[in-house]
Amino acid sequence: MTAPPRKLSLDEWDARYAQLASAGLPEPDYGGPLRRHVLLEGDLRLRRLRFDNSAAALRLWNFLLTENQRLHAARARGEKIIGTMKDLGTVPVMAYSLPGLRAFYPDGAWWTPCLMECSDGLLQQAEQLGIDASFCPVRAMLAAFQNGEHFPRPDALICSTGAVCDDFSAIAQRLEKMGFPIVWWEMPRRRPPDAGETTCALPGNLSAPQVQVDCVREELARLGQVLSGLAGQPLDTDTLARGIREANRVRRLLAALRRAVYTSPGAPLPALELLVAEMLALHFCSDREETIGVLTDLLAEAEARLRQSQFVAAKDAVRVFWVNPVADLRAMNLLEDWGGRVCGSDYMFTHALDLIPEDLPPLEALARTALADPMVGSTLDRARRIVADCRIGRAEAAVVSRIPGASHCAREGAIIRDVVRAELGIPTIELEVPPISDAMLPTLASRLQALLETAKARR
Amino acid sequence: MQVFHTSPWVPPEWIKAHGLEPRGVWLAQDFACEPLPLAAGVCAFANAAVRLAEQQSQSAVIFTTHCDQLRRGFDAVATPPTNLDAPESCRRFPLSPSDSPRCRAVAAGGERAGVRGPSSPAVSGPQCAPKGRGFLSRLFLFNLPVTWQTPVAERIFCDELRRLGQFLIGLGGHAPTTGDLVEIMAQYSEGRRRLLAVAPWCPARAYAEAVARFHLDGSVHLPPEAGDRTASGADSVPLAVVGGPLPQAQLPLLDAIEKAGGRVVLNATEAGERSLWSAPPLGQAQLDLARLARGWLANCVDVFQRPNTRLYDWLRERLTARKVRGIVLWHYVGCDLWRAEAQPMRAAFGLPVLLLDADEAMPQRNTGRLEAFLESLR
């Protein structure tokens, strides 16, 4: 079943799937050929993407693309569905600690217009609700709640607010006015400790005053009561500690996978698959145990390829650090097509990749991790981590990918770009990737190619 | 020293009680008066706040976290220039041997003067280069909680007041005495009471200027009462202007509304009537910061709050009482928080809502939209 690594189109994957199936590929219950997602779910964008040819990648894609069906199935089994919003990686750790709860991020609907090439009509529906293109594509979430055609209506909605994007905060508020009650919890803007304040070390080499950690911890305790009520079982210290250990299993696997792929001479797995894999850290794609299986397979595939010096992006590809997730998944393919590879990333949730401390009381540990969110601190903090990670990945260039309409993108890109340039002296650009970037290809191509050429010329 | 603040929810009484002069930016000289180069998506108001901060050599500026644009505007202005020639340890905040311990403390903390202890001496301008440590030491980011129904929100607000106090003392202010604070709060309360009393009849432009003047220096200058205003404007359409900041450069909007046949009977912009909160009662015995914070937070009525039901309750009462027939929803380009409320406001109040943005390049477009809106309401 093994084959030299390469990227396949959807058409090529049909033949590859037949080959794997005839060879007796064991598959999970959500397995099957990738094409069915186009035919049955309308995920038209898959026709434009190029996928890694491994069985591990097949499992990853099938896992990702069946999430809504799996959520509906969980609901049918009597499990409680928790919509967690905006905190990206914190509340799901609590929810998955309790039996019978399944947490997911409705925020993830922001990729639906891309995957369905806007045939879903979500962005148009959001516009009819007064949320137009001046808002970030996460506005698709609002329409997805309204039409109920994607994920099941959650039994509870929990949304972090405070130092979060205005787009999201405004859209979530609209959601509540549409009849979806929300439990709001405060995430203060992280600040450095003042003189005389007790300092708390946070994951990611960050720090915050204990008083802020205390506030977040109390808010999480309040959420714990909500979740306990839904589960019919208290979220006590031991239960949460077990949940944290399981979350850390996922994070350790991801850390190993990122290290293997980002720091190797060539890329053993494509950037697109790594982006999807990193996203699994947020809410385990609604199935924590299966996430562990998916990541274990991917890591094994990457390590096997490394042992054989097999790469999907050649050793001479320009090593690019990528900042912010792309609204159009195809952009990650294009970077590699044009001679680049991703050697590090900050997709706005580095705190969901860091290990949650296991030597602290669990709520305290989770509060510290939540406060390490790169989006709730200063842009300079974020830029510093990017610089450090660029060094680890030996980045030759950096891309700050703007999310159309996103309030944080108006300012942060310039700051990150300036700091990265000044600290590392590598070429850096900002570019905007819309949900469907086909019409922008000439612009994207010229900007990315110029960046890659500049980086190559500096070798 | 003047201390500019960008939100009416930072209590000016607290600044004044520390011996410094609170200055709301809305009527500040030259604030937002010139078109500035804008990157895509940047709010012009937040940009003007950044420019104001950059231009201050002797005054301090308080940003707030209540919106992404101001929060990240602070990041933009507070990010010091990097210097690759400096030693690695100093690269992000270049230091020289002559820099004071305070400069070094600020450099290490990277956010504000509050990283030093309250007893440290003040930084004088010549010690630090423009946009260096002295500059940074005059910037403060006030964390306004977005939630308001929990003890945590009150504690965050209280903690910010404490930090702000230390910041003000670091600027040369002094710790407030209870007596001073009681007196200052009474003065501000009286000013707000007087301004609220004239809200129903005061001409829109004059009222906006009076409230902005109050935010600028605490003074109250009311125009002479001009009889029954309702009668004099019987043919005009009563409107509410609701939304974000309306600095002096944008005040002609109010004239344009009246010229088009409207009558602004409710100014619910950021620094309008909505910002005239009632001061919480303060006991004479002891300065209870937690109680003060609870009182001040309880008066905050704004779109950024979650949930923002208090804003709707506040508006509903006044829209009904003043027989408002239409709402002008005023917002800056890029302000998601206000822009998203247009449809809910239509639904909640059953009134037509006109979205107007502060697009400096197209004032004529706003006039045309206003005229059409009012024509449709007659």
mmCIF file of C-alpha atoms in Angstrom, chain B residues 94-331:
data_model
loop_
_atom_site.group_PDB
_atom_site.id
_atom_site.type_symbol
_atom_site.label_atom_id
_atom_site.label_comp_id
_atom_site.label_asym_id
_atom_site.label_seq_id
_atom_site.Cartn_x
_atom_site.Cartn_y
_atom_site.Cartn_z
ATOM 1 C CA PRO B 94 16.798 49.870 22.704
ATOM 2 C CA LEU B 95 18.429 51.203 25.829
ATOM 3 C CA SER B 96 21.403 53.347 26.459
ATOM 4 C CA PRO B 97 23.631 53.525 29.563
ATOM 5 C CA SER B 98 22.048 56.845 30.432
ATOM 6 C CA ASP B 99 18.582 55.439 30.529
ATOM 7 C CA SER B 100 17.002 55.639 33.938
ATOM 8 C CA PRO B 101 15.939 52.581 35.915
ATOM 9 C CA ARG B 102 12.399 53.553 35.085
ATOM 10 C CA CYS B 103 13.133 53.479 31.371
ATOM 11 C CA ARG B 104 14.591 50.046 31.834
ATOM 12 C CA ALA B 105 11.573 48.942 33.803
ATOM 13 C CA VAL B 106 9.277 50.142 31.051
ATOM 14 C CA ALA B 107 11.434 48.473 28.464
ATOM 15 C CA ALA B 108 11.279 45.209 30.325
ATOM 16 C CA GLY B 109 7.537 45.409 30.805
ATOM 17 C CA GLY B 110 6.904 46.846 27.423
ATOM 18 C CA GLU B 111 3.443 48.214 28.076
ATOM 19 C CA ARG B 112 3.198 51.184 30.317
ATOM 20 C CA ALA B 113 4.634 53.253 33.067
ATOM 21 C CA GLY B 114 2.777 51.194 35.605
ATOM 22 C CA VAL B 115 5.526 48.624 35.594
ATOM 23 C CA ARG B 116 7.330 50.837 38.057
ATOM 24 C CA GLY B 117 6.372 51.375 41.618
ATOM 25 C CA PRO B 118 4.174 54.298 42.549
ATOM 26 C CA SER B 119 6.961 56.051 44.377
ATOM 27 C CA SER B 120 9.299 56.271 41.384
ATOM 28 C CA PRO B 121 10.140 59.749 40.136
ATOM 29 C CA ALA B 122 8.577 61.073 36.991
ATOM 30 C CA VAL B 123 10.253 60.623 33.652
ATOM 31 C CA SER B 124 11.242 63.854 32.006
ATOM 32 C CA GLY B 125 11.108 64.212 28.262
ATOM 33 C CA PRO B 126 14.796 64.648 27.416
ATOM 34 C CA GLN B 127 15.724 61.358 29.083
ATOM 35 C CA CYS B 128 14.016 59.347 26.416
ATOM 36 C CA ALA B 129 13.841 59.792 22.686
ATOM 37 C CA PRO B 130 10.477 60.317 20.983
ATOM 38 C CA LYS B 131 8.606 57.015 21.001
ATOM 39 C CA GLY B 132 11.146 55.767 23.464
ATOM 40 C CA ARG B 133 10.664 54.935 27.098
ATOM 41 C CA GLY B 134 9.412 58.345 28.175
ATOM 42 C CA PHE B 135 6.835 58.223 25.460
ATOM 43 C CA LEU B 136 5.747 54.738 26.448
ATOM 44 C CA SER B 137 5.502 55.729 30.069
ATOM 45 C CA ARG B 138 2.680 58.121 29.204
ATOM 46 C CA LEU B 139 0.504 55.460 27.596
ATOM 47 C CA PHE B 140 -1.982 53.340 29.450
ATOM 48 C CA LEU B 141 -4.275 50.573 28.256
ATOM 49 C CA PHE B 142 -7.375 50.324 30.422
ATOM 50 C CA ASN B 143 -8.956 46.877 30.352
ATOM 51 C CA LEU B 144 -12.689 47.518 30.209
ATOM 52 C CA PRO B 145 -14.537 44.306 30.981
ATOM 53 C CA VAL B 146 -17.052 43.324 28.363
ATOM 54 C CA THR B 147 -19.225 41.215 30.624
ATOM 55 C CA TRP B 148 -21.030 43.003 33.427
ATOM 56 C CA GLN B 149 -23.105 40.478 35.301
ATOM 57 C CA THR B 150 -20.374 38.700 37.212
ATOM 58 C CA PRO B 151 -18.122 39.436 40.194
ATOM 59 C CA VAL B 152 -15.143 38.856 37.899
ATOM 60 C CA ALA B 153 -16.139 41.791 35.688
ATOM 61 C CA GLU B 154 -16.340 44.030 38.746
ATOM 62 C CA ARG B 155 -12.980 42.824 39.957
ATOM 63 C CA ILE B 156 -11.339 43.488 36.620
ATOM 64 C CA PHE B 157 -12.725 47.017 36.590
ATOM 65 C CA CYS B 158 -11.621 47.576 40.164
ATOM 66 C CA ASP B 159 -8.154 46.268 39.409
ATOM 67 C CA GLU B 160 -7.879 48.580 36.422
ATOM 68 C CA LEU B 161 -8.815 51.571 38.556
ATOM 69 C CA ARG B 162 -6.072 50.598 40.985
ATOM 70 C CA ARG B 163 -3.554 50.266 38.152
ATOM 71 C CA LEU B 164 -4.685 53.532 36.625
ATOM 72 C CA GLY B 165 -4.171 55.193 39.981
ATOM 73 C CA GLN B 166 -0.600 53.927 40.124
ATOM 74 C CA PHE B 167 -0.034 55.095 36.574
ATOM 75 C CA LEU B 168 -1.329 58.567 37.418
ATOM 76 C CA ILE B 169 0.855 58.754 40.497
ATOM 77 C CA GLY B 170 3.793 57.765 38.331
ATOM 78 C CA LEU B 171 2.985 60.713 36.078
ATOM 79 C CA GLY B 172 3.305 63.079 39.003
ATOM 80 C CA GLY B 173 -0.163 62.800 40.459
ATOM 81 C CA HIS B 174 -0.984 61.973 44.036
ATOM 82 C CA ALA B 175 -3.097 59.370 45.772
ATOM 83 C CA PRO B 176 -6.649 60.695 46.134
ATOM 84 C CA THR B 177 -8.026 61.567 49.502
ATOM 85 C CA THR B 178 -11.581 60.539 50.235
ATOM 86 C CA GLY B 179 -12.548 64.138 50.784
ATOM 87 C CA ASP B 180 -11.175 65.259 47.437
ATOM 88 C CA LEU B 181 -12.778 62.369 45.634
ATOM 89 C CA VAL B 182 -16.161 63.014 47.211
ATOM 90 C CA GLU B 183 -15.983 66.650 46.212
ATOM 91 C CA ILE B 184 -14.832 65.947 42.677
ATOM 92 C CA MET B 185 -17.446 63.275 42.180
ATOM 93 C CA ALA B 186 -20.100 65.665 43.386
ATOM 94 C CA GLN B 187 -18.913 68.270 40.873
ATOM 95 C CA TYR B 188 -19.008 65.807 38.014
ATOM 96 C CA SER B 189 -22.381 64.493 39.114
ATOM 97 C CA GLU B 190 -23.769 67.976 39.154
ATOM 98 C CA GLY B 191 -22.356 68.634 35.684
ATOM 99 C CA ARG B 192 -23.910 65.479 34.328
ATOM 100 C CA ARG B 193 -27.210 66.253 36.012
ATOM 101 C CA ARG B 194 -27.333 69.681 34.410
ATOM 102 C CA LEU B 195 -26.475 68.273 31.016
ATOM 103 C CA LEU B 196 -29.081 65.543 31.304
ATOM 104 C CA ALA B 197 -31.703 68.077 32.294
ATOM 105 C CA VAL B 198 -31.316 70.055 29.079
ATOM 106 C CA ALA B 199 -31.135 67.035 26.786
ATOM 107 C CA PRO B 200 -34.806 67.138 25.768
ATOM 108 C CA TRP B 201 -34.725 70.713 24.457
ATOM 109 C CA CYS B 202 -31.152 71.666 23.709
ATOM 110 C CA PRO B 203 -30.309 72.035 19.981
ATOM 111 C CA ALA B 204 -28.381 69.004 18.782
ATOM 112 C CA ARG B 205 -25.123 70.648 17.818
ATOM 113 C CA ALA B 206 -24.988 72.814 20.915
ATOM 114 C CA TYR B 207 -25.787 69.812 23.088
ATOM 115 C CA ALA B 208 -23.127 67.638 21.523
ATOM 116 C CA GLU B 209 -20.585 70.395 22.001
ATOM 117 C CA ALA B 210 -21.656 70.965 25.597
ATOM 118 C CA VAL B 211 -21.292 67.284 26.467
ATOM 119 C CA ALA B 212 -17.983 67.051 24.627
ATOM 120 C CA ARG B 213 -16.788 70.171 26.441
ATOM 121 C CA PHE B 214 -17.746 68.518 29.721
ATOM 122 C CA HIS B 215 -15.699 65.466 28.760
ATOM 123 C CA LEU B 216 -12.829 67.719 27.741
ATOM 124 C CA ASP B 217 -12.475 69.801 30.873
ATOM 125 C CA GLY B 218 -15.372 69.081 33.204
ATOM 126 C CA SER B 219 -17.033 72.421 32.572
ATOM 127 C CA VAL B 220 -20.696 72.869 31.693
ATOM 128 C CA HIS B 221 -21.606 75.534 29.161
ATOM 129 C CA LEU B 222 -25.277 75.430 28.324
ATOM 130 C CA PRO B 223 -26.902 77.489 25.596
ATOM 131 C CA PRO B 224 -29.704 79.792 26.701
ATOM 132 C CA GLU B 225 -33.046 78.021 26.732
ATOM 133 C CA ALA B 226 -34.902 78.882 23.544
ATOM 134 C CA GLY B 227 -38.483 78.284 24.526
ATOM 135 C CA ASP B 228 -40.455 75.232 23.491
ATOM 136 C CA ARG B 229 -38.202 73.531 21.035
ATOM 137 C CA THR B 230 -40.790 70.927 20.134
ATOM 138 C CA ALA B 231 -43.090 73.644 18.931
ATOM 139 C CA SER B 232 -40.394 75.428 16.948
ATOM 140 C CA GLY B 233 -39.441 72.227 15.195
ATOM 141 C CA ALA B 234 -42.919 70.868 14.748
ATOM 142 C CA ASP B 235 -42.415 70.099 11.064
ATOM 143 C CA SER B 236 -39.125 68.314 11.525
ATOM 144 C CA VAL B 237 -38.765 64.583 12.065
ATOM 145 C CA PRO B 238 -37.567 63.544 15.535
ATOM 146 C CA LEU B 239 -34.510 61.319 15.181
ATOM 147 C CA ALA B 240 -32.025 59.585 17.401
ATOM 148 C CA VAL B 241 -28.355 59.469 16.522
ATOM 149 C CA VAL B 242 -26.975 56.278 17.959
ATOM 150 C CA GLY B 243 -23.517 54.839 17.606
ATOM 151 C CA GLY B 244 -19.822 55.297 18.044
ATOM 152 C CA PRO B 245 -17.701 58.361 18.700
ATOM 153 C CA LEU B 246 -18.688 61.674 17.152
ATOM 154 C CA PRO B 247 -15.634 63.910 17.532
ATOM 155 C CA GLN B 248 -15.721 67.569 16.739
ATOM 156 C CA ALA B 249 -14.730 67.091 13.118
ATOM 157 C CA GLN B 250 -17.875 65.019 12.605
ATOM 158 C CA LEU B 251 -20.282 67.331 14.414
ATOM 159 C CA PRO B 252 -21.464 68.884 11.128
ATOM 160 C CA LEU B 253 -23.411 65.653 10.748
ATOM 161 C CA LEU B 254 -25.887 67.056 13.269
ATOM 162 C CA ASP B 255 -26.268 70.224 11.218
ATOM 163 C CA ALA B 256 -26.763 68.153 8.098
ATOM 164 C CA ILE B 257 -29.557 66.212 9.786
ATOM 165 C CA GLU B 258 -31.341 69.375 10.769
ATOM 166 C CA LYS B 259 -30.802 70.898 7.371
ATOM 167 C CA ALA B 260 -32.360 67.846 5.795
ATOM 168 C CA GLY B 261 -35.459 68.252 7.945
ATOM 169 C CA GLY B 262 -34.606 66.111 10.938
ATOM 170 C CA ARG B 263 -34.408 66.997 14.603
ATOM 171 C CA VAL B 264 -32.014 65.103 16.824
ATOM 172 C CA VAL B 265 -33.902 64.507 20.054
ATOM 173 C CA LEU B 266 -31.537 61.830 21.339
ATOM 174 C CA ASN B 267 -27.773 61.866 20.972
ATOM 175 C CA ALA B 268 -26.743 58.347 21.922
ATOM 176 C CA THR B 269 -23.318 58.424 20.364
ATOM 177 C CA GLU B 270 -20.330 57.405 22.432
ATOM 178 C CA ALA B 271 -19.783 60.760 24.109
ATOM 179 C CA GLY B 272 -23.397 61.921 23.939
ATOM 180 C CA GLU B 273 -26.184 61.660 26.475
ATOM 181 C CA ARG B 274 -25.463 57.960 26.916
ATOM 182 C CA SER B 275 -22.129 58.811 28.484
ATOM 183 C CA LEU B 276 -23.636 60.947 31.256
ATOM 184 C CA TRP B 277 -23.714 58.376 33.978
ATOM 185 C CA SER B 278 -24.883 58.896 37.509
ATOM 186 C CA ALA B 279 -22.052 58.731 39.975
ATOM 187 C CA PRO B 280 -22.276 55.973 42.560
ATOM 188 C CA PRO B 281 -22.759 57.201 46.121
ATOM 189 C CA LEU B 282 -19.505 57.399 48.022
ATOM 190 C CA GLY B 283 -19.252 57.165 51.749
ATOM 191 C CA GLN B 284 -17.182 59.798 53.504
ATOM 192 C CA ALA B 285 -15.540 57.356 55.841
ATOM 193 C CA GLN B 286 -13.229 55.412 53.597
ATOM 194 C CA LEU B 287 -12.337 55.111 49.951
ATOM 195 C CA ASP B 288 -13.868 51.796 48.929
ATOM 196 C CA LEU B 289 -12.486 51.121 45.467
ATOM 197 C CA ALA B 290 -14.504 47.950 44.949
ATOM 198 C CA ARG B 291 -17.714 49.794 45.683
ATOM 199 C CA LEU B 292 -16.730 52.617 43.364
ATOM 200 C CA ALA B 293 -15.890 50.184 40.613
ATOM 201 C CA ARG B 294 -19.213 48.392 41.033
ATOM 202 C CA GLY B 295 -21.049 51.682 40.797
ATOM 203 C CA TRP B 296 -19.182 52.925 37.761
ATOM 204 C CA LEU B 297 -19.471 49.621 35.937
ATOM 205 C CA ALA B 298 -23.192 49.546 36.651
ATOM 206 C CA ASN B 299 -23.584 52.787 34.717
ATOM 207 C CA CYS B 300 -21.750 51.667 31.622
ATOM 208 C CA VAL B 301 -24.143 51.381 28.677
ATOM 209 C CA ASP B 302 -22.474 50.449 25.427
ATOM 210 C CA VAL B 303 -22.595 48.256 22.398
ATOM 211 C CA PHE B 304 -19.492 46.254 23.266
ATOM 212 C CA GLN B 305 -20.995 44.794 26.428
ATOM 213 C CA ARG B 306 -22.027 41.165 26.416
ATOM 214 C CA PRO B 307 -24.853 40.807 26.430
ATOM 215 C CA ASN B 308 -25.587 44.329 25.237
ATOM 216 C CA THR B 309 -29.128 44.319 26.570
ATOM 217 C CA ARG B 310 -28.492 47.339 28.760
ATOM 218 C CA LEU B 311 -27.941 49.466 25.672
ATOM 219 C CA TYR B 312 -31.261 48.338 24.268
ATOM 220 C CA ASP B 313 -33.072 48.972 27.551
ATOM 221 C CA TRP B 314 -31.543 52.436 27.789
ATOM 222 C CA LEU B 315 -32.480 53.275 24.213
ATOM 223 C CA ARG B 316 -35.998 51.866 24.400
ATOM 224 C CA GLU B 317 -36.946 54.097 27.299
ATOM 225 C CA ARG B 318 -35.730 57.255 25.607
ATOM 226 C CA LEU B 319 -36.854 56.472 22.079
ATOM 227 C CA THR B 320 -40.361 55.992 23.384
ATOM 228 C CA ALA B 321 -40.390 59.012 25.653
ATOM 229 C CA ARG B 322 -39.135 61.335 22.913
ATOM 230 C CA LYS B 323 -41.328 59.904 20.185
ATOM 231 C CA VAL B 324 -38.394 59.143 17.922
ATOM 232 C CA ARG B 325 -39.398 58.186 14.379
ATOM 233 C CA GLY B 326 -36.070 57.064 12.983
ATOM 234 C CA ILE B 327 -32.554 56.120 14.025
ATOM 235 C CA VAL B 328 -29.340 57.251 12.412
ATOM 236 C CA LEU B 329 -26.794 54.566 13.264
ATOM 237 C CA TRP B 330 -23.448 56.290 13.108
ATOM 238 C CA HIS B 331 -20.286 54.252 12.900
#
